[in-house]
Structure formats: structure tokens, C-alpha cells
Coordinates of N, CA and C in Angstrom, one line a residue:
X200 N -10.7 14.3 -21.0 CA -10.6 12.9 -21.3 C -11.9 12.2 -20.9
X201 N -12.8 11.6 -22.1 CA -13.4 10.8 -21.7 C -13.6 9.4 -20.5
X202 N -14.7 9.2 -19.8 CA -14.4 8.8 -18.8 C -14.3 6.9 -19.4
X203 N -15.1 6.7 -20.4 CA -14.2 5.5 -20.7 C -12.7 5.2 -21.3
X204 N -12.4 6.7 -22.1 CA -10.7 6.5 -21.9 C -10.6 6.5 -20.9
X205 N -10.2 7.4 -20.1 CA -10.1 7.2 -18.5 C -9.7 6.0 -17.9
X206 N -11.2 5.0 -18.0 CA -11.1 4.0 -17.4 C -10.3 2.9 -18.0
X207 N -10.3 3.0 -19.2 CA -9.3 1.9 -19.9 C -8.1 2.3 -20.0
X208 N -7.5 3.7 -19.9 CA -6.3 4.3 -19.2 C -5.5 3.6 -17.7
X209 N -7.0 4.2 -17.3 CA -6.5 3.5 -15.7 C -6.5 2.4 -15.5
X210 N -6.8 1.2 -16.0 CA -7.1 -0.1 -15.7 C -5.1 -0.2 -16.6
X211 N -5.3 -0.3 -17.6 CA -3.6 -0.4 -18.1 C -2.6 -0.1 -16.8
X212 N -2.8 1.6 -15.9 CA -2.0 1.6 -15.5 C -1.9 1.6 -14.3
X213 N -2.7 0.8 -13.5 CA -3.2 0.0 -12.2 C -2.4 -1.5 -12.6
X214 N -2.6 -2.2 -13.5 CA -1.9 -3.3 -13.9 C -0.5 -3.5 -13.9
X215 N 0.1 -1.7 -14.5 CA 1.4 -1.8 -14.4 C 2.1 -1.6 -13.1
X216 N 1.1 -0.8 -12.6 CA 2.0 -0.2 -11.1 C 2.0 -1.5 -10.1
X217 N 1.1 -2.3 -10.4 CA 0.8 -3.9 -9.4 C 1.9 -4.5 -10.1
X218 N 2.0 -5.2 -11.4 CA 3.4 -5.0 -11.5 C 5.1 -5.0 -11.5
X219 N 4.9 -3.3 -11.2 CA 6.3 -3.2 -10.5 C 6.1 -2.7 -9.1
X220 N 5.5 -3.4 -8.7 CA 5.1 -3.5 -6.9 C 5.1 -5.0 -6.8
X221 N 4.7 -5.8 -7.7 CA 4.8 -7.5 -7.8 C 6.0 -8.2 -7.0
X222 N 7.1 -7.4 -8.0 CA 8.6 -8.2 -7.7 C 9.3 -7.3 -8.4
X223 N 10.8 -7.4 -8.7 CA 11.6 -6.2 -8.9 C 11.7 -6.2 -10.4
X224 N 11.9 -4.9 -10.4 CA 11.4 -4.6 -12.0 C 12.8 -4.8 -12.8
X225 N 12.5 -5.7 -14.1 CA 12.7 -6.4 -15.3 C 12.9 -5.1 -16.6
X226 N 14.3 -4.9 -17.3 CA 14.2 -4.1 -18.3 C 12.5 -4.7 -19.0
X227 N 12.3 -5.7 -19.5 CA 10.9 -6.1 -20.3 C 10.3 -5.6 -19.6
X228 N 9.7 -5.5 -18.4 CA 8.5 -4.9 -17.9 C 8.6 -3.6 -17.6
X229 N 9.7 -2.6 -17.7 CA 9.5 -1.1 -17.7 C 9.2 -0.8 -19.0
X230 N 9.8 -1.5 -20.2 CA 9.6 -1.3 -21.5 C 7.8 -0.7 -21.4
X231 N 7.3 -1.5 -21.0 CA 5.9 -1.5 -21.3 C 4.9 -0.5 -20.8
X232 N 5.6 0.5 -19.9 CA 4.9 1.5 -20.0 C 5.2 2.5 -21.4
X233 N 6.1 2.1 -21.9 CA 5.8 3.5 -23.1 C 4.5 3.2 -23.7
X234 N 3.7 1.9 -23.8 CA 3.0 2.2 -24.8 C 1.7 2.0 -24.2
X235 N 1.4 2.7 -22.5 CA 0.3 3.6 -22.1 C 0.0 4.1 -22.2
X236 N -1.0 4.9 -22.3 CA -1.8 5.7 -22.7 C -1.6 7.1 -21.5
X237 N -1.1 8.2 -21.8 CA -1.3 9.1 -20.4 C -2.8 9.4 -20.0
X238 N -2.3 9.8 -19.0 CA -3.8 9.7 -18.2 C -4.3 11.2 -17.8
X239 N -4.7 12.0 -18.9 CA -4.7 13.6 -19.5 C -6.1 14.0 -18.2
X240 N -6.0 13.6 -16.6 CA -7.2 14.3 -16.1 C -6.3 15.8 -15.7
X241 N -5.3 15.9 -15.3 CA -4.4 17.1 -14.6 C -3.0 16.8 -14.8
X242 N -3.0 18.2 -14.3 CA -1.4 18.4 -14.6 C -0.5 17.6 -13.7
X243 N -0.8 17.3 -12.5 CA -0.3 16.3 -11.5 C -0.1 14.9 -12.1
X244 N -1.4 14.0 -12.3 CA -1.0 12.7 -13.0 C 0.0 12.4 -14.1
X245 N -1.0 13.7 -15.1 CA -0.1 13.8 -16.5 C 1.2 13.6 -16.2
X246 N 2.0 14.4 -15.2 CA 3.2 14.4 -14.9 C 4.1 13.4 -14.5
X247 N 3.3 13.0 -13.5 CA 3.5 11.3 -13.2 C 4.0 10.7 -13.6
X248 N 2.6 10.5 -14.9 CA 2.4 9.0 -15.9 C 3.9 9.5 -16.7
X249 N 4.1 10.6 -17.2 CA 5.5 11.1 -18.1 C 6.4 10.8 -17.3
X250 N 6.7 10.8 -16.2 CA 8.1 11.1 -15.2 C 8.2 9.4 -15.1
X251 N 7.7 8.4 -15.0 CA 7.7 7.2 -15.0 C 7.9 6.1 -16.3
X252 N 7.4 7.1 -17.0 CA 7.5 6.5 -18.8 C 9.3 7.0 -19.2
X253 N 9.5 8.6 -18.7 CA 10.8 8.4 -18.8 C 11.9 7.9 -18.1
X254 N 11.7 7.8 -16.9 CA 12.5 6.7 -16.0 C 12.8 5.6 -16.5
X255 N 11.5 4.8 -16.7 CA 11.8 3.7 -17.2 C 12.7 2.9 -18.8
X256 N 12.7 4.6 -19.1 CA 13.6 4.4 -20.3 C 14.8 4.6 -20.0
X257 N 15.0 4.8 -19.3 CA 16.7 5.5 -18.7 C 17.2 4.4 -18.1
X258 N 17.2 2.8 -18.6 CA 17.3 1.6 -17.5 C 18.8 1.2 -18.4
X259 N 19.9 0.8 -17.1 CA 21.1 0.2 -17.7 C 20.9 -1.0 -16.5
X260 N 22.0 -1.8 -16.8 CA 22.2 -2.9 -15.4 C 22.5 -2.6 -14.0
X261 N 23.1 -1.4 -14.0 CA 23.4 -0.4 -12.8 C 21.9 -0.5 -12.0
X262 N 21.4 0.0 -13.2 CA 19.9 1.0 -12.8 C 19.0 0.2 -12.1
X263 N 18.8 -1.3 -12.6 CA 18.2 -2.6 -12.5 C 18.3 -2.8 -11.5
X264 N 19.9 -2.9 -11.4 CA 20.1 -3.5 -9.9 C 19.9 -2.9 -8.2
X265 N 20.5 -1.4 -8.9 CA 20.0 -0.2 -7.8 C 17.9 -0.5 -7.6
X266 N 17.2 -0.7 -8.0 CA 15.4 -0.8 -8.4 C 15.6 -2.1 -7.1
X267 N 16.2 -3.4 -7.4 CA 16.2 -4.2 -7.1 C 16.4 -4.2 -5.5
X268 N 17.5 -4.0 -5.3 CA 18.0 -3.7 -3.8 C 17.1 -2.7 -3.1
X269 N 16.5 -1.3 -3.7 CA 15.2 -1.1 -3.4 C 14.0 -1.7 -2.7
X270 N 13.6 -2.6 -3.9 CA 12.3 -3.3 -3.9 C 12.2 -4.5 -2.4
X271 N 13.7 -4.8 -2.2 CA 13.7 -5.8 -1.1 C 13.8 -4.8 0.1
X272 N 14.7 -3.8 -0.4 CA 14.8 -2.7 1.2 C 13.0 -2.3 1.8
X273 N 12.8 -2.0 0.5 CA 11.3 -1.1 0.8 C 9.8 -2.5 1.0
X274 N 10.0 -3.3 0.7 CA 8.7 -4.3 0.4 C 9.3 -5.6 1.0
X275 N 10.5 -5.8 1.3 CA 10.8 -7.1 2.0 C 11.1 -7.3 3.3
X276 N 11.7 -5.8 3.9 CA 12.5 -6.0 4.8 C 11.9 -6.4 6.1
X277 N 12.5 -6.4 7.3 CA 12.3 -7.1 8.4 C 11.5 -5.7 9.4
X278 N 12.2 -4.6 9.2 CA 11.8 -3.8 10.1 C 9.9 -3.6 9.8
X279 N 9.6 -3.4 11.9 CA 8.2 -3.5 11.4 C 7.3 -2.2 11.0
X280 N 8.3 -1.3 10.4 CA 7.7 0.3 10.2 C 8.2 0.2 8.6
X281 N 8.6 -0.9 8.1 CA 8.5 -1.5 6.7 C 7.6 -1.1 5.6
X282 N 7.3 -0.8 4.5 CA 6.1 -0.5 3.9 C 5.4 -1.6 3.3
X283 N 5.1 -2.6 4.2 CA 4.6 -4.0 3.6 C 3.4 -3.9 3.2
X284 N 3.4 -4.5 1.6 CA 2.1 -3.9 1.0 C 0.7 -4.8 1.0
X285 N 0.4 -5.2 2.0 CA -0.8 -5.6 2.5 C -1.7 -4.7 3.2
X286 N -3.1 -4.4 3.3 CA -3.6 -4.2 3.6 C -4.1 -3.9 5.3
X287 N -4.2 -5.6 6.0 CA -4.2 -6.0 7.1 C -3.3 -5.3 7.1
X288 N -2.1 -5.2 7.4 CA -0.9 -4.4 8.0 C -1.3 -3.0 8.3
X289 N -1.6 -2.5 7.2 CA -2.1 -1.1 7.4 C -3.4 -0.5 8.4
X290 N -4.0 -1.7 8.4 CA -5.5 -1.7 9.2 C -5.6 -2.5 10.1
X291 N -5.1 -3.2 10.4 CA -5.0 -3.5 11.9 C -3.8 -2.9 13.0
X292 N -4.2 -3.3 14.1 CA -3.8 -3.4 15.3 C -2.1 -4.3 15.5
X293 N -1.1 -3.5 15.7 CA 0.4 -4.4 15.4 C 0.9 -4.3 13.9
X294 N 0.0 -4.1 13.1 CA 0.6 -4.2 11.8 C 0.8 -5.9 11.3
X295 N -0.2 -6.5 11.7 CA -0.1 -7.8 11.6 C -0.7 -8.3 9.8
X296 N -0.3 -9.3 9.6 CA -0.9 -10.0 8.4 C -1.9 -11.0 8.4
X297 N -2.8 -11.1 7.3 CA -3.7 -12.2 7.2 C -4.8 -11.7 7.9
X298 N -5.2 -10.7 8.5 CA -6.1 -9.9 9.0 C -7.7 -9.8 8.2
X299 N -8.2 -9.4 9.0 CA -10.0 -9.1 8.7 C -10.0 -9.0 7.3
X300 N -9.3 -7.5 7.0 CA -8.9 -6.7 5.5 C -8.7 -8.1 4.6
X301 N -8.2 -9.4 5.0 CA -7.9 -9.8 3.7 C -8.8 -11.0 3.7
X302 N -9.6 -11.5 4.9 CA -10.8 -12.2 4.3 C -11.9 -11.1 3.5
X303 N -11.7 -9.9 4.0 CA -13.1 -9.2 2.7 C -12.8 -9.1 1.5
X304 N -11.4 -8.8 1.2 CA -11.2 -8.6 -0.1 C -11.4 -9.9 -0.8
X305 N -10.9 -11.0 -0.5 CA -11.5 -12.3 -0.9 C -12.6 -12.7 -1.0
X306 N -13.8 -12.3 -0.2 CA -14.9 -12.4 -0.4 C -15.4 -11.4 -1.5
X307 N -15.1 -10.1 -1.7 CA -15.4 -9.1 -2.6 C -14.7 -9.8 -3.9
X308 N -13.5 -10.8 -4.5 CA -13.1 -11.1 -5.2 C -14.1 -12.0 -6.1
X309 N -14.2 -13.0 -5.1 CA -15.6 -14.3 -5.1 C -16.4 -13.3 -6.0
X310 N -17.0 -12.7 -5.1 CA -18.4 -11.9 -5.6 C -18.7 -11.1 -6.9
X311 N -17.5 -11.1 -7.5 CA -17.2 -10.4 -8.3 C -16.6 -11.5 -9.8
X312 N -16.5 -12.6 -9.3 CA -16.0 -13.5 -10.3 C -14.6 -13.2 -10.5
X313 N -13.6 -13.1 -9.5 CA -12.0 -12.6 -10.2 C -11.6 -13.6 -9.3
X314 N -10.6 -14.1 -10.2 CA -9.5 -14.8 -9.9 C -8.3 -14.6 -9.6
X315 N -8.5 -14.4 -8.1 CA -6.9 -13.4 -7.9 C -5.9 -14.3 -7.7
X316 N -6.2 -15.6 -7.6 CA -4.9 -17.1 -7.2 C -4.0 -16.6 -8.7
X317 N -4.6 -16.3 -9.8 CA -4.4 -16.4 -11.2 C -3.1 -15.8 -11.1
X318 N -2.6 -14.7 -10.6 CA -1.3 -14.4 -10.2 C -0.9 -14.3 -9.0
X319 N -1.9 -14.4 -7.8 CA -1.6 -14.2 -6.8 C -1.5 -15.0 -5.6
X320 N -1.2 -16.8 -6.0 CA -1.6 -17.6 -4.9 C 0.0 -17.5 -3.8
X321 N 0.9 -17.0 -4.4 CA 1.7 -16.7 -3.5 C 1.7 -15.9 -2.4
X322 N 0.8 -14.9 -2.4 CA 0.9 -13.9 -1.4 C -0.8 -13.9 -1.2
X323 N -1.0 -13.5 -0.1 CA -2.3 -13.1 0.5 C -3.3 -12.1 -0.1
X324 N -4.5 -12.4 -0.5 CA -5.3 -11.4 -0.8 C -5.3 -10.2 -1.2
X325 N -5.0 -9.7 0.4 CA -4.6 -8.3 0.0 C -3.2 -7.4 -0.1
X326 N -2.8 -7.6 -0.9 CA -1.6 -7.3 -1.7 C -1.9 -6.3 -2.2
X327 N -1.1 -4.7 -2.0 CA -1.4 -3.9 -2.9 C -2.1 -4.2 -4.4
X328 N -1.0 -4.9 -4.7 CA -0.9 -5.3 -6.8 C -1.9 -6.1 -7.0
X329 N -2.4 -6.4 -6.2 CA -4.1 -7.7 -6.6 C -4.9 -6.7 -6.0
X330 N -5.3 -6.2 -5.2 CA -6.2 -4.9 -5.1 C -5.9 -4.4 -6.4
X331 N -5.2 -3.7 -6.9 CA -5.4 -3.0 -8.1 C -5.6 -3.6 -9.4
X332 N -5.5 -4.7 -9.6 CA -5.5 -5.9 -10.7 C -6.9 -5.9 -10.9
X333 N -7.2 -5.8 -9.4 CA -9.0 -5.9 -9.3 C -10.0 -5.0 -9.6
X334 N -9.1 -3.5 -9.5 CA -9.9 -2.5 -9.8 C -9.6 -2.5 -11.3
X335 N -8.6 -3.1 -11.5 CA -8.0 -3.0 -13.6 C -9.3 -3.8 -14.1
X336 N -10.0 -4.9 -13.2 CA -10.8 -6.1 -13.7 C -12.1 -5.4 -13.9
X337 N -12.4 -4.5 -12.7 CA -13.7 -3.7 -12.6 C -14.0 -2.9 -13.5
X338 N -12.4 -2.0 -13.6 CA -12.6 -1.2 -14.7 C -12.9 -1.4 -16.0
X339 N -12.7 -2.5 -16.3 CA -12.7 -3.6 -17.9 C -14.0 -3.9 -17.6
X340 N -14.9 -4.2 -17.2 CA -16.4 -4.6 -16.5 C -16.9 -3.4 -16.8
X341 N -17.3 -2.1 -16.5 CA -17.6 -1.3 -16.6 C -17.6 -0.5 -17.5
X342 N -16.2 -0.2 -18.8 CA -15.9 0.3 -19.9 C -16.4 -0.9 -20.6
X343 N -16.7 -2.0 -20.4 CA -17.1 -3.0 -22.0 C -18.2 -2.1 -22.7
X344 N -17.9 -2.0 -23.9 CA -19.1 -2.0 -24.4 C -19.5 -3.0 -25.1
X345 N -19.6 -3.9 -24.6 CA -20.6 -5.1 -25.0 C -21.8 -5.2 -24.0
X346 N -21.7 -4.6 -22.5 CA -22.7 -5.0 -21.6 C -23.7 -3.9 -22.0
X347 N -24.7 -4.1 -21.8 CA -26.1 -2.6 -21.4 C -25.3 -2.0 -20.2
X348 N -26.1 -1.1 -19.9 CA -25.7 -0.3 -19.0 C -26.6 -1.3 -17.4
X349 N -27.5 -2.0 -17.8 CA -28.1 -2.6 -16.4 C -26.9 -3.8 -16.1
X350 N -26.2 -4.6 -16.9 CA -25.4 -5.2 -16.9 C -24.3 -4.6 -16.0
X351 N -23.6 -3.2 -16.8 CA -22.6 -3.2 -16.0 C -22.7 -2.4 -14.4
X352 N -24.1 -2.0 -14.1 CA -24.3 -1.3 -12.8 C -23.8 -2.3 -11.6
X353 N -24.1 -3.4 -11.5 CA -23.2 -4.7 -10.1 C -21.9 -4.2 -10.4
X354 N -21.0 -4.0 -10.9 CA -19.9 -3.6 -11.5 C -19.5 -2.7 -11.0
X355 N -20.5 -1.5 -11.3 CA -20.0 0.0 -11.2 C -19.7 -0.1 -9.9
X356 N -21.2 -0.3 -8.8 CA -21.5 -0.6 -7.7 C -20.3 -0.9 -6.9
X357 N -20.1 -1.8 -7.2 CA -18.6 -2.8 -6.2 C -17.2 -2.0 -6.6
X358 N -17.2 -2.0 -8.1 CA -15.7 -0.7 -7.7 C -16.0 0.3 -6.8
X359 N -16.8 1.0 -6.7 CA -17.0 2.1 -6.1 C -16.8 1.6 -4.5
X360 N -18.0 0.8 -4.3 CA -17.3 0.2 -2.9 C -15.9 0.2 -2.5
X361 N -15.2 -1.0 -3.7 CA -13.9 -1.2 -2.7 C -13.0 -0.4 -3.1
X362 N -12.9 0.5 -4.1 CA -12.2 1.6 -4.0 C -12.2 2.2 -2.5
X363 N -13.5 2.8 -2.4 CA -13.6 3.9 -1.2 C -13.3 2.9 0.2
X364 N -13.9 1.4 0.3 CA -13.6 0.7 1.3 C -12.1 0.3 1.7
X365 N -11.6 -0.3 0.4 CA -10.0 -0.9 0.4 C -9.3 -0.4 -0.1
X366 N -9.0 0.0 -1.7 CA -7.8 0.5 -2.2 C -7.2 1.7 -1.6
X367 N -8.4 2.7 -1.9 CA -8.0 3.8 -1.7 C -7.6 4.2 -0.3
X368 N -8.5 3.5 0.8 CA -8.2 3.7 2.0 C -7.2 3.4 2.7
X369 N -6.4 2.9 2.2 CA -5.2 2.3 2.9 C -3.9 3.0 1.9
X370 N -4.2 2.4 0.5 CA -3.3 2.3 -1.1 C -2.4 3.8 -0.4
X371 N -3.2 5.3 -0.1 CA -2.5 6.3 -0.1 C -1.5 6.3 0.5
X372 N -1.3 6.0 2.1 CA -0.5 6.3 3.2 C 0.3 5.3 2.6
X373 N 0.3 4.2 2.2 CA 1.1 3.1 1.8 C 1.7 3.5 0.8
X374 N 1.7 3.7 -0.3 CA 2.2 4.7 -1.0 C 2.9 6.1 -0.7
X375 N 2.3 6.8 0.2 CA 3.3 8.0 0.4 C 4.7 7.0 1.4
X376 N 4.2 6.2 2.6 CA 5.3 5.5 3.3 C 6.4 5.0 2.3
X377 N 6.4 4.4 1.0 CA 7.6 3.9 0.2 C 8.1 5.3 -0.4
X378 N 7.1 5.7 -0.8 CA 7.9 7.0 -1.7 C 8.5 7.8 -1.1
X379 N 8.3 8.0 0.2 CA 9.3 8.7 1.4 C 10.6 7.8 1.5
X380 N 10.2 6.4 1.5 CA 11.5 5.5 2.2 C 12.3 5.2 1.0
X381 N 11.9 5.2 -0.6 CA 13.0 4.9 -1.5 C 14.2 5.6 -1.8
X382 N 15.2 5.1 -2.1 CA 16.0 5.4 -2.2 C 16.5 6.0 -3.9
X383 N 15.4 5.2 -5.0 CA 15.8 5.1 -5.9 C 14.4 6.3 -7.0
X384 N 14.7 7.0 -7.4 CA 13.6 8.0 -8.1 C 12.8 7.0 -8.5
X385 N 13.2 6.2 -9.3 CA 12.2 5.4 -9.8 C 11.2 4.7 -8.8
X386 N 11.3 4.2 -8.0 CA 9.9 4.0 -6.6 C 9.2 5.3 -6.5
X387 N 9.9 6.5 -6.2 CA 9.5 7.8 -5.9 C 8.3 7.8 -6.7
X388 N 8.7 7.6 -8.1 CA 7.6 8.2 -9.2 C 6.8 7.1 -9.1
X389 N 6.9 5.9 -9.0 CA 5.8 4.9 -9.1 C 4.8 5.5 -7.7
X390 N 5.3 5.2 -6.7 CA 4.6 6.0 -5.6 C 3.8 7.2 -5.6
X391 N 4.1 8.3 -6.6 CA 3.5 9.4 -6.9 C 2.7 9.4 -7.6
X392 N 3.1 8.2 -8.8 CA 1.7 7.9 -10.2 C 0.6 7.1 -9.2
X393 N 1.2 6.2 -8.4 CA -0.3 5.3 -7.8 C -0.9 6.3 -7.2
X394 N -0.5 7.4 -6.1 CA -1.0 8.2 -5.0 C -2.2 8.9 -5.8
X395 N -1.3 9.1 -7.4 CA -2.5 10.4 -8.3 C -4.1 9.0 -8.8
X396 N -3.5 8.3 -9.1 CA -4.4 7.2 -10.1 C -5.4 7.2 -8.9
X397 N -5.4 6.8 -7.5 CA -5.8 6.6 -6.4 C -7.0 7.5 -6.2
X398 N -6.3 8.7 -6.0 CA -6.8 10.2 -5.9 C -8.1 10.4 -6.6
X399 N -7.7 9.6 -8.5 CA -9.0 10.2 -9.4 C -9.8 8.7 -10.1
X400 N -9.5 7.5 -9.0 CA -10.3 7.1 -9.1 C -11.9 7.2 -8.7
X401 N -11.8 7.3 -7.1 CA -13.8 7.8 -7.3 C -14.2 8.5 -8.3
X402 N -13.5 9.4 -8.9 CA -14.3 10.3 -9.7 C -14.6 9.6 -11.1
X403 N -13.4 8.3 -11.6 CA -13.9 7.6 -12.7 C -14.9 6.4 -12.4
X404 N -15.5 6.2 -11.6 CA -16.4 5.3 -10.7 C -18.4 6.0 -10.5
X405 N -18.1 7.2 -10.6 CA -19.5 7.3 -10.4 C -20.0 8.0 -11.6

């Protein structure tokens, strides 16, 4: 797979997995991974990206609602060993929110020209699904081919950064923590596809 497939692969399904990590997932919004692109680097992802494409087709009202009660057990709940998908939480001290982690990524947002209020003024900065919105933004930045290549280097630059600084640094453990704690296959596999996307992003970055 070329690395601008790749990256316009990954940027699609960084958007999706933010998401159904957003709020609880909607028959319309699982629809929408059928028509991703798989993400042909290994046999792990590949598997993934398929094990998620078919889940999501396998949706009745049962299924919906089972996802739903999930999404509030795993991302809402009270207990503080919770898998709350903020960053601060994961990187600081107590597991607290509104932390260091989420004035940088707002300043890396600034710097970068992204508008994370644009879906995200509800929740704090660093939100798993706006971290990856961002790397979806970077990656669109970087695969244009409308820029030169000196154009898109600030671009390359800064994904690479906050990959290695933010997403990835945290995104893994946070991700294995829900995919351990769901109840429902379908979290399992979303958990598994972000953990892999995660995994091979530096490599589509440099």
C-alpha cells in the first residue's frame, strides 16, 4: 500500500473510530464504514478493519442498544479506573481532567489551523476522537496533492510530533483499557482497529 493510500485510508478511519468513540453508535454511522477503504499494511490491521466492517453490518435494535449501554458503562461511568477518554486522565497524577495534556493539544491545534470547537466544544481538548480528527486533518495536509512538498513539511513535522507526543502515547493503554472492559465485541474490535491504526501510524508520518 502506498503511503498516500495509506494516509488517506487512515485519515477516513481515524474519523470513524473518533466517531464511534464520540457518542453511541447510530445504525447510520456504522453503515459507513463499509465504504472504507481497508488498510492492506498487515495481516493484523487488515483484520481489524474486516472484523469491524462486519460487525457493523450485523446491527438489529437489540445490537444498538446492547453498543449503547456499553458506551455509557465504558466512557461514562463514575468509577475512577473508568476508561475516560481524555488524555489528562491518562497523564496525570489522580487521573484528573483539564490537565497540562489538554492545554498542549490546544495550542498544537492553534498552530496548526484546526478547529476542534467545530465538533468538539462540548468536551475538552483532549478527547480521544479530536486527537484523532486531528491526525485525520494532518493526514489530509500531508496527502494533498495540491501543496509542494516544502508546503506540506510544517505538516509532516507536527503529525509526527503529536502522534509520538499525544495520540499515540496515551491512545494505546486507553484503548487496550476499554477493549478489556467491553462487554460488547463490537467495542472489542473498535479497540483493536485503533490500537493497530495507532501502531502504524509513525511509520505513515516519516
Amino acid at each position: 500500500m502506498k503511503e498516500e493510500e495509506f494516509s488517506a485510508a487512515a485519515a477516513s478511519w481515524c474519523c470513524w473510530i473518533a466517531e464511534a468513540l464520540w457518542k453511541p453508535p447510530t445504525p447510520d454511522m456504522l453503515a459507513t464504514s463499509q465504504v472504507l477503504a481497508p488498510l492492506e499494511v498487515d495481516g493484523g490491521l487488515r483484520e481489524a478493519c474486516e472484523l469491524v466492517k462486519r460487525l457493523s453490518q450485523k446491527v438489529d435494535a437489540r445490537s444498538v442498544k446492547a453498543m449503547a449501554v456499553d458506551y455509557t458503562a465504558l466512557f461514562c461511568g463514575f468509577d475512577i479506573n473508568s476508561s475516560f477518554p481524555y488524555e489528562s486522565v491518562y497523564r496525570s497524577e489522580g487521573r484528573l481532567m483539564m490537565q497540562e495534556a489538554s492545554a498542549q493539544v490546544k495550542r498544537e491545534y492553534e498552530r496548526a489551523g484546526f478547529d476542534w470547537r467545530e465538533w468538539g466544544a462540548t468536551e475538552p481538548p483532549d478527547h480521544f476522537s479530536t486527537e484523532l480528527r486531528f491526525v485525520a486533518f494532518l493526514l489530509g495536509k500531508t496527502a494533498s496533492g495540491e501543496d509542494s512538498p516544502v508546503e506540506k513539511a510544517p505538516y509532516r513535522q507536527l503529525l509526527e510530533e503529536f502522534v509520538s507526543r499525544h495520540v499515540a502515547a496515551w491512545g494505546a493503554p486507553f484503548c487496550s483499557d476499554f477493549e478489556t472492559r467491553a462487554e460488547t465485541e463490537f467495542f472489542r474490535a473498535v479497540g483493536m482497529l485503533a490500537r493497530a491504526v495507532l501502531l502504524h501510524l509513525p511509520g505513515a508520518v516519516r
